[in-house]
Short mmCIF file of C-alpha atoms in Angstrom, two decimals:
data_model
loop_
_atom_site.label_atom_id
_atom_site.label_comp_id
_atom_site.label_asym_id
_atom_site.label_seq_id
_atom_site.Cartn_x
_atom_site.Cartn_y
_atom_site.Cartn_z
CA UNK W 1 143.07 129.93 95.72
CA UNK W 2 146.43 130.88 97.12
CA UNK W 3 149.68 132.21 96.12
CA UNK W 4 153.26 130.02 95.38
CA UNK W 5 153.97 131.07 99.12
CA UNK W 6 150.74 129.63 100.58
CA UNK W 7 148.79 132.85 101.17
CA UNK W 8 145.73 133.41 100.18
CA UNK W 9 144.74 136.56 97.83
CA UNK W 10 143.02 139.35 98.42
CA UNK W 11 139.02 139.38 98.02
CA UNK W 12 139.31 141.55 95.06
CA UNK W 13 142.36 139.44 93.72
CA UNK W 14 139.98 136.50 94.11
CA UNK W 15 136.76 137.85 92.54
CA UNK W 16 138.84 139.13 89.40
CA UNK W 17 140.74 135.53 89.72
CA UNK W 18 137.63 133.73 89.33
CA UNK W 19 135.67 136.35 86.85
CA UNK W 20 138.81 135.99 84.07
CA UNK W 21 138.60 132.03 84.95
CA UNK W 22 134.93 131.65 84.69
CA UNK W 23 135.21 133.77 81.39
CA UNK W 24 137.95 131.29 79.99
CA UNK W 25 135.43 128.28 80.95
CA UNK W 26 132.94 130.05 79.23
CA UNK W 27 134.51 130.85 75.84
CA UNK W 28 136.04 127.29 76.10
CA UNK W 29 132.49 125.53 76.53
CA UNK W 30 131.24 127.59 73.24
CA UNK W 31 133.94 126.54 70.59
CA UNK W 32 132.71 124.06 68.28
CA UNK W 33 135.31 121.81 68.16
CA UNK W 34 136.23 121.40 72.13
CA UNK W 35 135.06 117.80 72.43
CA UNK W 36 137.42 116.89 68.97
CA UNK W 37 139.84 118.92 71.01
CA UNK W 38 139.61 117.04 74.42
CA UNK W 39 139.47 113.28 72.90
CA UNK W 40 142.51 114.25 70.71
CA UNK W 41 144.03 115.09 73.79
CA UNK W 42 142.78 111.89 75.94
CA UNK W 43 143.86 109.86 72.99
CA UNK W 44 147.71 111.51 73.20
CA UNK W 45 147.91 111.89 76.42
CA UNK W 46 146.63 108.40 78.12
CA UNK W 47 149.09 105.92 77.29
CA UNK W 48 152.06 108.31 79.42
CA UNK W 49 149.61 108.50 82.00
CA UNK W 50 148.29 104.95 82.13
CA UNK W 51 152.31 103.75 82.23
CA UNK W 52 153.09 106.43 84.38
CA UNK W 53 150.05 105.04 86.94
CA UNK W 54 150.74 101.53 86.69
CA UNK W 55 154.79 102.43 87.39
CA UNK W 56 153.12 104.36 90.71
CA UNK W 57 151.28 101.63 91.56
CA UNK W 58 153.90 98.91 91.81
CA UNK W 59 155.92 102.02 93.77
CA UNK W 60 153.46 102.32 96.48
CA UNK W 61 152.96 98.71 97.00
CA UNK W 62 156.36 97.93 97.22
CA UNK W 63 156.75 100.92 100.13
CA UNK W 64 154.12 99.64 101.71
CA UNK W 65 155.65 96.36 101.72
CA UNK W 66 159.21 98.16 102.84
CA UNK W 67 157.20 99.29 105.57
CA UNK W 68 155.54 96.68 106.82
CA UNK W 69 158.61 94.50 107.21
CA UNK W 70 160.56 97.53 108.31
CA UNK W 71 157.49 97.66 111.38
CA UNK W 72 157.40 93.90 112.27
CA UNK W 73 161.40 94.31 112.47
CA UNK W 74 160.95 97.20 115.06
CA UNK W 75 158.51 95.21 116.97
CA UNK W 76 161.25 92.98 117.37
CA UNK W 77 164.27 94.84 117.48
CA UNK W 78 162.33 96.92 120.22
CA UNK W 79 161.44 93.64 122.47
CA UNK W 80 165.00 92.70 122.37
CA UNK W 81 166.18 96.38 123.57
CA UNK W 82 163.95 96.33 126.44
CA UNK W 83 165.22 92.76 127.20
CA UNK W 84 168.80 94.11 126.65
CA UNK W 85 167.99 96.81 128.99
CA UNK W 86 166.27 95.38 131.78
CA UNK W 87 169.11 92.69 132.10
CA UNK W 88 171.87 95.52 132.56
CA UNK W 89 169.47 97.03 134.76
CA UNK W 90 169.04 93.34 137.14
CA UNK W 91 172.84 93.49 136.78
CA UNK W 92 173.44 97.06 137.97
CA UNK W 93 171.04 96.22 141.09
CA UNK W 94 172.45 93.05 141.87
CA UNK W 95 176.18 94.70 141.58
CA UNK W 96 175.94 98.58 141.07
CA UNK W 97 179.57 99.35 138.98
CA UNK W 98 179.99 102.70 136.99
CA UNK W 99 180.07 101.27 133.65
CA UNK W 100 176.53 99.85 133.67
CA UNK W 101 175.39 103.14 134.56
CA UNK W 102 176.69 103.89 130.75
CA UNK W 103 174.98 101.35 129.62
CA UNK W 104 171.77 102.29 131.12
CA UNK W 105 171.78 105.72 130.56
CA UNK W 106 170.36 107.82 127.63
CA UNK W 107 172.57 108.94 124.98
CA UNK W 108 172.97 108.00 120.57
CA UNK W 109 173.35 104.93 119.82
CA UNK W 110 172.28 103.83 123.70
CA UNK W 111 169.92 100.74 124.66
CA UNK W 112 167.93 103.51 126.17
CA UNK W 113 167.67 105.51 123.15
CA UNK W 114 167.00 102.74 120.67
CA UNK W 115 163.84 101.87 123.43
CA UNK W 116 162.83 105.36 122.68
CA UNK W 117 163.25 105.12 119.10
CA UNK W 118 161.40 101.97 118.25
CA UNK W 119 158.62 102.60 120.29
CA UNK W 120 157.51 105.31 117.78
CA UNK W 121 158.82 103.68 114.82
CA UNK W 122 157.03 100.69 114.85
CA UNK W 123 153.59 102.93 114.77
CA UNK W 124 155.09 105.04 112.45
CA UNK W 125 156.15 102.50 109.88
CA UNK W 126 152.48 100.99 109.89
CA UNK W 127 150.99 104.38 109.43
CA UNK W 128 153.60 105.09 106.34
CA UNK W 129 152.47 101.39 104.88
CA UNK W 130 148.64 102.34 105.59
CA UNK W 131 149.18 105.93 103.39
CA UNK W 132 151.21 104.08 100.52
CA UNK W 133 148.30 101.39 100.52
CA UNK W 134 145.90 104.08 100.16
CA UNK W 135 147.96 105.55 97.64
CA UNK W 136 148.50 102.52 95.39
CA UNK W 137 144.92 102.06 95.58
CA UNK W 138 143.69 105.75 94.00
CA UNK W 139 145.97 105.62 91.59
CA UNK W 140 144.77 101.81 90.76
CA UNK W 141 141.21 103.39 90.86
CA UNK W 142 142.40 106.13 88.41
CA UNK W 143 144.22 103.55 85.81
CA UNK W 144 141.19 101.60 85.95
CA UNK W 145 138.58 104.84 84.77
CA UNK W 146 141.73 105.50 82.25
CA UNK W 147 141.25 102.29 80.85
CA UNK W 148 137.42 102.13 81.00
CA UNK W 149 137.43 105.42 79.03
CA UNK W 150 139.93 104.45 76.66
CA UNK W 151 137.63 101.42 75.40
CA UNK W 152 136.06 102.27 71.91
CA UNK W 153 132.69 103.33 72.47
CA UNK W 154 130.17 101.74 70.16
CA UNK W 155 129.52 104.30 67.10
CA UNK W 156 125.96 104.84 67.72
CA UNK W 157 124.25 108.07 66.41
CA UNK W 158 125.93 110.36 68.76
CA UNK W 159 126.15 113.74 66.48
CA UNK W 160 129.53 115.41 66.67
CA UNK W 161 129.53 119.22 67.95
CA UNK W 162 128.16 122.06 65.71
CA UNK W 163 126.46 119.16 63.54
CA UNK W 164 122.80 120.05 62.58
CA UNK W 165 120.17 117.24 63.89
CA UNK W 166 119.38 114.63 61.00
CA UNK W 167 115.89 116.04 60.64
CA UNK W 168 116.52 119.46 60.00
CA UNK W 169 119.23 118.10 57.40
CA UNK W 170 117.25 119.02 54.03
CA UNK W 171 116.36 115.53 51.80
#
């Protein structure tokens, strides 16, 4: 447990926290009608959550794919920096002039500063695609248990809360 601001409560805080909590599970486990209560509430409340879980899914995949690309681009784009850079760098040796030494150096929107930058973006960009796979896949996992336990379930003789037991029923 812990507060809107992140800290966590006070042992006594806690162990009243959980007591009143524990109480409410309690009282909530003995009413009657608390499975009627529950599949009403699976029956309202799954199709929002099954659209809203498929609409995540196709999110996170298509990051991931926005990432990916945006990685193999980096790979490039940071090749052909280094390239860029290492030529001004043969040219500065092989004639040494002021205005290669811009061109070199490290500033915004520099060759030396976009080395810097997609060397860590590249990594970054596959780690951001591996998260949003991960991602897409719990909330596939969770559409598919949705669905699974939205399927009718065969009307056998399962007795409905507070119900007595058919043999103690009198004939």
């Amino acid at each position: 447990m812990e507060s809107a601001a992140g800290h966590e409560p006070s042992q006594k805080t806690a162990a009243r926290l959980t007591a009143v909590l524990r109480g409410c599970a309690e009282h909530v486990a003995q009413c009657e009608d608390v499975l009627v209560m529950l599949e009403s509430a699976r029956h309202r409340d799954t199709p929002a959550l099954l659209r809203f879980l498929v609409w995540s899914v196709a999110h996170h995949q298509a990051d991931a794919a926005r990432y990916e690309r945006e990685a193999r681009s980096a790979r490039s784009a940071l090749r052909a920096a280094v390239a860029a850079w290492w030529t001004a760098a043969q040219w500065f040796i092989a004639c040494p002039h002021p205005m290669l030494l811009l061109v070199l150096a490290d500033y915004p929107g520099s060759l030396s500063r976009t080395v810097g930058v997609q060397q860590w973006w590249a990594p970054y960009c596959r780690t951001a695609a591996a998260r949003e796979h991960e991602r897409a896949r719990r909330a596939q996992a969770e559409t598919e248990c949705l669905r699974a336990q939205a399927r009718p379930h065969p009307r056998g003789r399962r007795r409905t809360p507070g119900s007595a037991a058919p043999e103690a029923m009198p004939r």
